[in-house]
Coordinates of C-alpha atoms and ligand atoms in Angstrom, one line a residue:
X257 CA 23.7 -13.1 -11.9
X258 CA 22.2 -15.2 -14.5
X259 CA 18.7 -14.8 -15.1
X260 CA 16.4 -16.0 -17.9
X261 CA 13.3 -15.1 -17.8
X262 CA 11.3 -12.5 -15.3
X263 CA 7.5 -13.7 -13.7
X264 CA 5.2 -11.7 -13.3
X265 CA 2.9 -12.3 -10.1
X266 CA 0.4 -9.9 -9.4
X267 CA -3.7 -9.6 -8.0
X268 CA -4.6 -6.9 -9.9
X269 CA -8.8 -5.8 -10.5
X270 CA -8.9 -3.0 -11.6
X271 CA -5.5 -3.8 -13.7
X272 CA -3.3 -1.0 -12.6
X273 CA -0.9 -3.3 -11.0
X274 CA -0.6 -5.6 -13.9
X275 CA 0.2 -2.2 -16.1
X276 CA 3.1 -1.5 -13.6
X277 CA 4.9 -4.6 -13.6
X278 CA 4.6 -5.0 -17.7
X279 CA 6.7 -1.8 -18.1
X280 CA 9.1 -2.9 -15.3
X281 CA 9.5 -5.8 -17.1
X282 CA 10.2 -3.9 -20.2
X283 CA 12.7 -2.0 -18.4
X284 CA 14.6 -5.3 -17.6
X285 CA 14.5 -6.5 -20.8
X286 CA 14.8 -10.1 -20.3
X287 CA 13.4 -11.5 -23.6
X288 CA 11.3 -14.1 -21.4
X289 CA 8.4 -12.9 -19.3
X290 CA 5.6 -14.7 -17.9
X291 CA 2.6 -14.1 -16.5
X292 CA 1.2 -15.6 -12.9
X293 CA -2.0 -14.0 -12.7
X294 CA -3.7 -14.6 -9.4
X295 CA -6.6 -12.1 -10.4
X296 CA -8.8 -14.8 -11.6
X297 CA -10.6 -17.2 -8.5
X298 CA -9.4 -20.5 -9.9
X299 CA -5.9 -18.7 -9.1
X300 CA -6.6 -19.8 -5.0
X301 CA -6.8 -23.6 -6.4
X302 CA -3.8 -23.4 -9.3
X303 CA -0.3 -24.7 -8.1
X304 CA 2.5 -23.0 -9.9
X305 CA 5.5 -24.0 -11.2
X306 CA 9.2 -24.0 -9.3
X307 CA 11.1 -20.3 -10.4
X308 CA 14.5 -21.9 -12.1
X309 CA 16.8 -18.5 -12.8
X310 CA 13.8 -16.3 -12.9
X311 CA 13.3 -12.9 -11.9
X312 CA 10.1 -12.4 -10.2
X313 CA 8.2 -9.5 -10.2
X314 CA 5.9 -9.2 -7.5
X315 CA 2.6 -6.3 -7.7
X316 CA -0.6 -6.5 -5.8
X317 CA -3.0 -2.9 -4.4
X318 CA -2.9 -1.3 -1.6
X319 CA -6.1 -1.5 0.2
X320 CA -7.1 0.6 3.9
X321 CA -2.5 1.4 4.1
X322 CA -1.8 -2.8 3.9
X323 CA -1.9 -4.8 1.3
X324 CA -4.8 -6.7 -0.1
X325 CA -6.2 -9.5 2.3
X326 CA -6.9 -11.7 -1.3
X327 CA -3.4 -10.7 -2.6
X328 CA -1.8 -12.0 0.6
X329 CA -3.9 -15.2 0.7
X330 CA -3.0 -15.7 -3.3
X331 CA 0.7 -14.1 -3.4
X332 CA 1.3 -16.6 -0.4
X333 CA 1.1 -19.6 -2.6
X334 CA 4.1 -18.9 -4.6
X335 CA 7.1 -20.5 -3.3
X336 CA 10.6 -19.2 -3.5
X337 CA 14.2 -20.5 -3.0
X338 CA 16.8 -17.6 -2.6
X339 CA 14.7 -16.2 -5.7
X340 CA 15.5 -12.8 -6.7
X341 CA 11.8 -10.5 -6.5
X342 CA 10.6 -6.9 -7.1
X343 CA 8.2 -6.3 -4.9
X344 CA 5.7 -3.5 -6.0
X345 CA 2.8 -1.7 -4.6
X346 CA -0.2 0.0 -6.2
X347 CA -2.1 2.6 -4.5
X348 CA -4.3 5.5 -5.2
X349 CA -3.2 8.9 -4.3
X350 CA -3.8 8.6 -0.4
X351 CA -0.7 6.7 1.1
X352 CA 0.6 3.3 1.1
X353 CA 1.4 3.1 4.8
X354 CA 2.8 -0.6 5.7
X355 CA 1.9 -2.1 2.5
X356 CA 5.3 -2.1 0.8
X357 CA 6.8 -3.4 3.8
X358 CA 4.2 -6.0 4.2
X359 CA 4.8 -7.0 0.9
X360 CA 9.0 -7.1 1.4
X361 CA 8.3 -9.4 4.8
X362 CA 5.5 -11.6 2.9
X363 CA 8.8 -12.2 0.2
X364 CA 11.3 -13.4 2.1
X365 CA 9.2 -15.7 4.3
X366 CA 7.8 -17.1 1.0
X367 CA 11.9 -17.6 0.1
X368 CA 11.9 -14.7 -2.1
X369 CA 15.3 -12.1 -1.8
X370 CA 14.0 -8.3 -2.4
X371 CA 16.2 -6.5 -4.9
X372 CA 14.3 -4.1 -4.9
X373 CA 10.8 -2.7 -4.1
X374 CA 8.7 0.1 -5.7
X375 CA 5.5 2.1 -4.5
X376 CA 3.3 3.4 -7.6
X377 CA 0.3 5.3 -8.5
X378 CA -3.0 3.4 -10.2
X379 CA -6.4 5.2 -10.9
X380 CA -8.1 5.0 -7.3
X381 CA -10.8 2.2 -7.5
X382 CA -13.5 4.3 -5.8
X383 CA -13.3 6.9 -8.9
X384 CA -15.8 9.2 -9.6
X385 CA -16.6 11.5 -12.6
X386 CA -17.4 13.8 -10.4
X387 CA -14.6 13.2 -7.7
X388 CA -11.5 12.0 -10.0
X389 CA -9.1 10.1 -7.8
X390 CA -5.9 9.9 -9.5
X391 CA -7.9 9.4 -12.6
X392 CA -5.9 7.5 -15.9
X393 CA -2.9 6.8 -13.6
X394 CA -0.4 5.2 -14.1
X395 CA -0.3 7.6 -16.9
X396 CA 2.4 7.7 -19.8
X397 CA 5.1 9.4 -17.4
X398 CA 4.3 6.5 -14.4
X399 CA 4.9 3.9 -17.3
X400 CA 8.6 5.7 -17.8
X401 CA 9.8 5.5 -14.3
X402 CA 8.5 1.5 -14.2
X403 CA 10.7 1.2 -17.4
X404 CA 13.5 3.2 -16.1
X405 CA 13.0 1.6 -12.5
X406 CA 13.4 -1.8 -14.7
X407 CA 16.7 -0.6 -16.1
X408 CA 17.7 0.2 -12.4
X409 CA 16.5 -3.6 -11.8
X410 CA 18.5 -4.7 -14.5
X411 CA 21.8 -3.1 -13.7
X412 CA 21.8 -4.6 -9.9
X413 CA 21.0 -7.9 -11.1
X414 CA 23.7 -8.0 -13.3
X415 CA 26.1 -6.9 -10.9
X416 CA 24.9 -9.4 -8.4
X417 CA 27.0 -12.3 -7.7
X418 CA 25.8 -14.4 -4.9
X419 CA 21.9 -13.8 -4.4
X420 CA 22.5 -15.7 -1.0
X421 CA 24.6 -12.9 0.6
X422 CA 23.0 -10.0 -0.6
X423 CA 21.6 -7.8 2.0
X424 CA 18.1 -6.9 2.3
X425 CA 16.7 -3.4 0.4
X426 CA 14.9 -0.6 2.8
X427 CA 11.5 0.0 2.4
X428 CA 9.1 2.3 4.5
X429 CA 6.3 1.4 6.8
X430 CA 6.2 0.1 10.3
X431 CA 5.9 -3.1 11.7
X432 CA 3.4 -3.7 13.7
X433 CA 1.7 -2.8 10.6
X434 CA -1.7 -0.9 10.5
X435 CA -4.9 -2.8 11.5
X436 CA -7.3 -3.9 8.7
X437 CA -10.2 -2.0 8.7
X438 CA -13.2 -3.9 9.9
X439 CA -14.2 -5.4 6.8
X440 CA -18.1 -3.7 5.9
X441 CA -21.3 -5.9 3.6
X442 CA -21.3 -3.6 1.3
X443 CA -21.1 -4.5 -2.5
X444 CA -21.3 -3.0 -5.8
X445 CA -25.0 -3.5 -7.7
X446 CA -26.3 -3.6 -11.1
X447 CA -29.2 -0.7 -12.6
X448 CA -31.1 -3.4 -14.1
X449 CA -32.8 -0.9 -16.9
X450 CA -29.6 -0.5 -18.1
X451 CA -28.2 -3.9 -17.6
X452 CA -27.7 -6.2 -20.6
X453 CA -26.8 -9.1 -18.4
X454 CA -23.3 -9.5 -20.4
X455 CA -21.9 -11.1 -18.0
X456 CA -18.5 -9.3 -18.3
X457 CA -19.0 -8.4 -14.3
X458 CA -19.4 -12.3 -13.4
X459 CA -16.4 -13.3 -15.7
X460 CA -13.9 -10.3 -14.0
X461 CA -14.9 -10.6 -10.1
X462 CA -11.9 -11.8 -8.4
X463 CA -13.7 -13.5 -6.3
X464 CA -16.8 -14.6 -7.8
X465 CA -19.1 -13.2 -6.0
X466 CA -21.5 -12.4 -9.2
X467 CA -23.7 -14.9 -10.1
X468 CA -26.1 -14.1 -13.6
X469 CA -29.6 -15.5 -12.9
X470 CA -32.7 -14.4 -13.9
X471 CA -30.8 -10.9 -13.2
X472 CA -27.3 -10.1 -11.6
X473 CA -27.1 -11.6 -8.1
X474 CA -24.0 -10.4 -5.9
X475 CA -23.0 -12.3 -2.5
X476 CA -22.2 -9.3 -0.5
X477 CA -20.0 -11.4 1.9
X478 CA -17.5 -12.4 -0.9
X479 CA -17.5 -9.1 -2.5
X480 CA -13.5 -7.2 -2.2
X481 CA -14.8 -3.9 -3.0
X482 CA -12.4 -3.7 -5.7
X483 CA -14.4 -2.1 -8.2
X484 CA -13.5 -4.2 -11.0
X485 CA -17.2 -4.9 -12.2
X486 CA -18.0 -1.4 -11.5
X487 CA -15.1 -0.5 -14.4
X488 CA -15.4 -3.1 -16.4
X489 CA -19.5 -2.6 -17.4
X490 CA -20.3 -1.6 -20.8
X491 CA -23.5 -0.2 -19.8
X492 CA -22.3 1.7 -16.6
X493 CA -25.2 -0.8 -14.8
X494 CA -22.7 -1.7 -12.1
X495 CA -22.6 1.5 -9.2
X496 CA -21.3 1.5 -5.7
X497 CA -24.4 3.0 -4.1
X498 CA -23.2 3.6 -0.3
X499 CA -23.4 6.4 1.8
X500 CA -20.3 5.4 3.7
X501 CA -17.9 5.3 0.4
X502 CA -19.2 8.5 -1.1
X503 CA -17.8 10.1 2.1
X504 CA -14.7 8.1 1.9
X505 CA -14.5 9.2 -1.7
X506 CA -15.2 13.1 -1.1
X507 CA -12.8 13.1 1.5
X508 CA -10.4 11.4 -0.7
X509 CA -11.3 14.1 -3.3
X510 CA -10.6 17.3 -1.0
X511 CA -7.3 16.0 0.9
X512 CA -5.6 13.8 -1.7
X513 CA -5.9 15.5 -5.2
X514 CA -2.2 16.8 -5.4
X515 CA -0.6 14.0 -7.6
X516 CA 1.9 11.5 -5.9
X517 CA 4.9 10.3 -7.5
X518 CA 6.0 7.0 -7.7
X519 CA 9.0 5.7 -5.1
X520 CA 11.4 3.0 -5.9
X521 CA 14.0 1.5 -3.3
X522 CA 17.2 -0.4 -4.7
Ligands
FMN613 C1 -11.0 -1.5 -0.4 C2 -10.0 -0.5 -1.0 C3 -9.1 0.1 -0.1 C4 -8.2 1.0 -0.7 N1 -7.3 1.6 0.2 C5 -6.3 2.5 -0.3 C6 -5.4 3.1 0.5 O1 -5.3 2.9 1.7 N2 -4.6 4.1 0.0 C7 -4.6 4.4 -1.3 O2 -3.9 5.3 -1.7 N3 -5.5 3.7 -2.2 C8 -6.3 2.8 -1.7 N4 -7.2 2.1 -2.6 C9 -7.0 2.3 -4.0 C10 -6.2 1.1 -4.7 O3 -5.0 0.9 -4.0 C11 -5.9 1.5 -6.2 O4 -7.0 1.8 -6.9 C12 -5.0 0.5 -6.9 O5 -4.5 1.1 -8.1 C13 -5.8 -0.7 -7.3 O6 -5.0 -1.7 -7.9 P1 -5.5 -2.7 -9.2 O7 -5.8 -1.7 -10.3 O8 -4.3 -3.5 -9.5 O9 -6.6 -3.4 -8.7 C14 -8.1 1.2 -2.1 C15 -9.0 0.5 -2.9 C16 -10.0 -0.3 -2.4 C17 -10.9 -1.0 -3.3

């Protein structure tokens, strides 16, 4: 099939799943690839460009065994007709449940045709010093199966004649997928004798639920969870104080510490 260039869509905090899909990508070794970053929140309002002979590379986190609600509500903007797409999952260490699957079914009704579909392995968001969750994934041998799984990619796509008549790739999960989780106020706040008020928080929330005042104000009700301005602080000013996620996280620590490897379906 004749392809030339391969997108790359993803919603992607904490970057893991952006990390993913640029060593697919390598892996395919199309000399074009662009980015369609829905991370930022003026990605809910952007329209985007028709795919002509692209590849597109689909990535977005697994959150509570589905995918993220935000990466849904973004990924569903994209528009697709009988486009050839990757679709990839990010999760950390626990299990990715129906997520890959929800992300296969969210393709095709979006006009998308799964080649293929991958589950990998990011640095849990919820990360601790003291309770590492898949801590520095993907690491340097994750980044060598994305490449390898793009070489996979590559191969099938060539071989592909008629994208129209190609049958659908097998992925796990189950359909009714999982409930969401009842979605909690919580939020991620700022030590303000250690805060510089930067700004770098503000500028990465997906969702823009930091606001710099007087001092860092976070609207609770907005707020993912994703941890991005907990990572991103260069002062370490931004925690996630709750009672409820330090047991999530010790739990996560004492039953999901053996590392995972990455799956890919093709
Ligand atoms: C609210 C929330 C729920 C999560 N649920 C899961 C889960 O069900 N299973 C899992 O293994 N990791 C889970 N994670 C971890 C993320 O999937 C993981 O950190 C991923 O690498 C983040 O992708 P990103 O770096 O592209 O933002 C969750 C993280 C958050 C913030």
């Amino acid at each position: 099939m004749n392809i030339s260039s391969v997108k790359l869509a993803y919603f992607s905090p904490t970057k893991t799943t952006q990390k993913i899909l640029e060593a697919i990508a390598q892996g395919v070794e199309y000399n074009d690839v662009g980015h369609i970053d829905l991370t930022p929140p003026d990605s809910r309002t952007r329209t985007f460009e028709d795919f002509n002979q692209d590849l597109v590379i689909i990535g977005a986190p697994v959150y509570g065994g589905r995918l993220a609600g935000e990466a849904v509500k973004r990924i569903s903007m994209l528009k697709g007709h009988y486009t050839p797409a990757v679709v990839v999952v990010l999760y950390g260490n626990r299990e990715y449940e129906d997520a890959l699957l929800e992300l296969k079914d969210l393709a095709i009704k979006l006009g998308f045709v799964p080649v293929a579909g991958g589950a990998f392995i990011g640095e849990h968001s919820y990360t601790k010093p003291e309770f590492p969750l898949s801590a520095g994934r993907p690491h340097s041998q994750d980044l060598e199966k994305a490449m390898g799984f793009g070489k996979a990619i590559r191969r099938k796509m060539d071989a592909i004649k008629d994208i129209k008549s190609q049958d659908p790739i097998d992925v796990p999960g189950h359909f009714p997928y999982k409930d969401h989780k009842p979605s909690s106020n919580e939020s991620a706040s700022t030590l303000e004798d250690i805060c510089i008020a930067c700004g770098t928080c503000a500028a990465i929330c997906p969702t823009a639920a930091i606001m710099i005042n007087e001092r860092v104000e976070t609207d609770s009700t907005l707020c993912i969870r994703c941890c991005a301005c907990v990572k991103s602080c260069p002062t370490q000013a931004r925690v996630m104080e709750s009672s409820r996620i330090d047991k999530i996280v010790k739990w996560l620590s004492e039953n999901y510490s053996v590392p995972k490897q990455p799956e890919t379906f093709i």
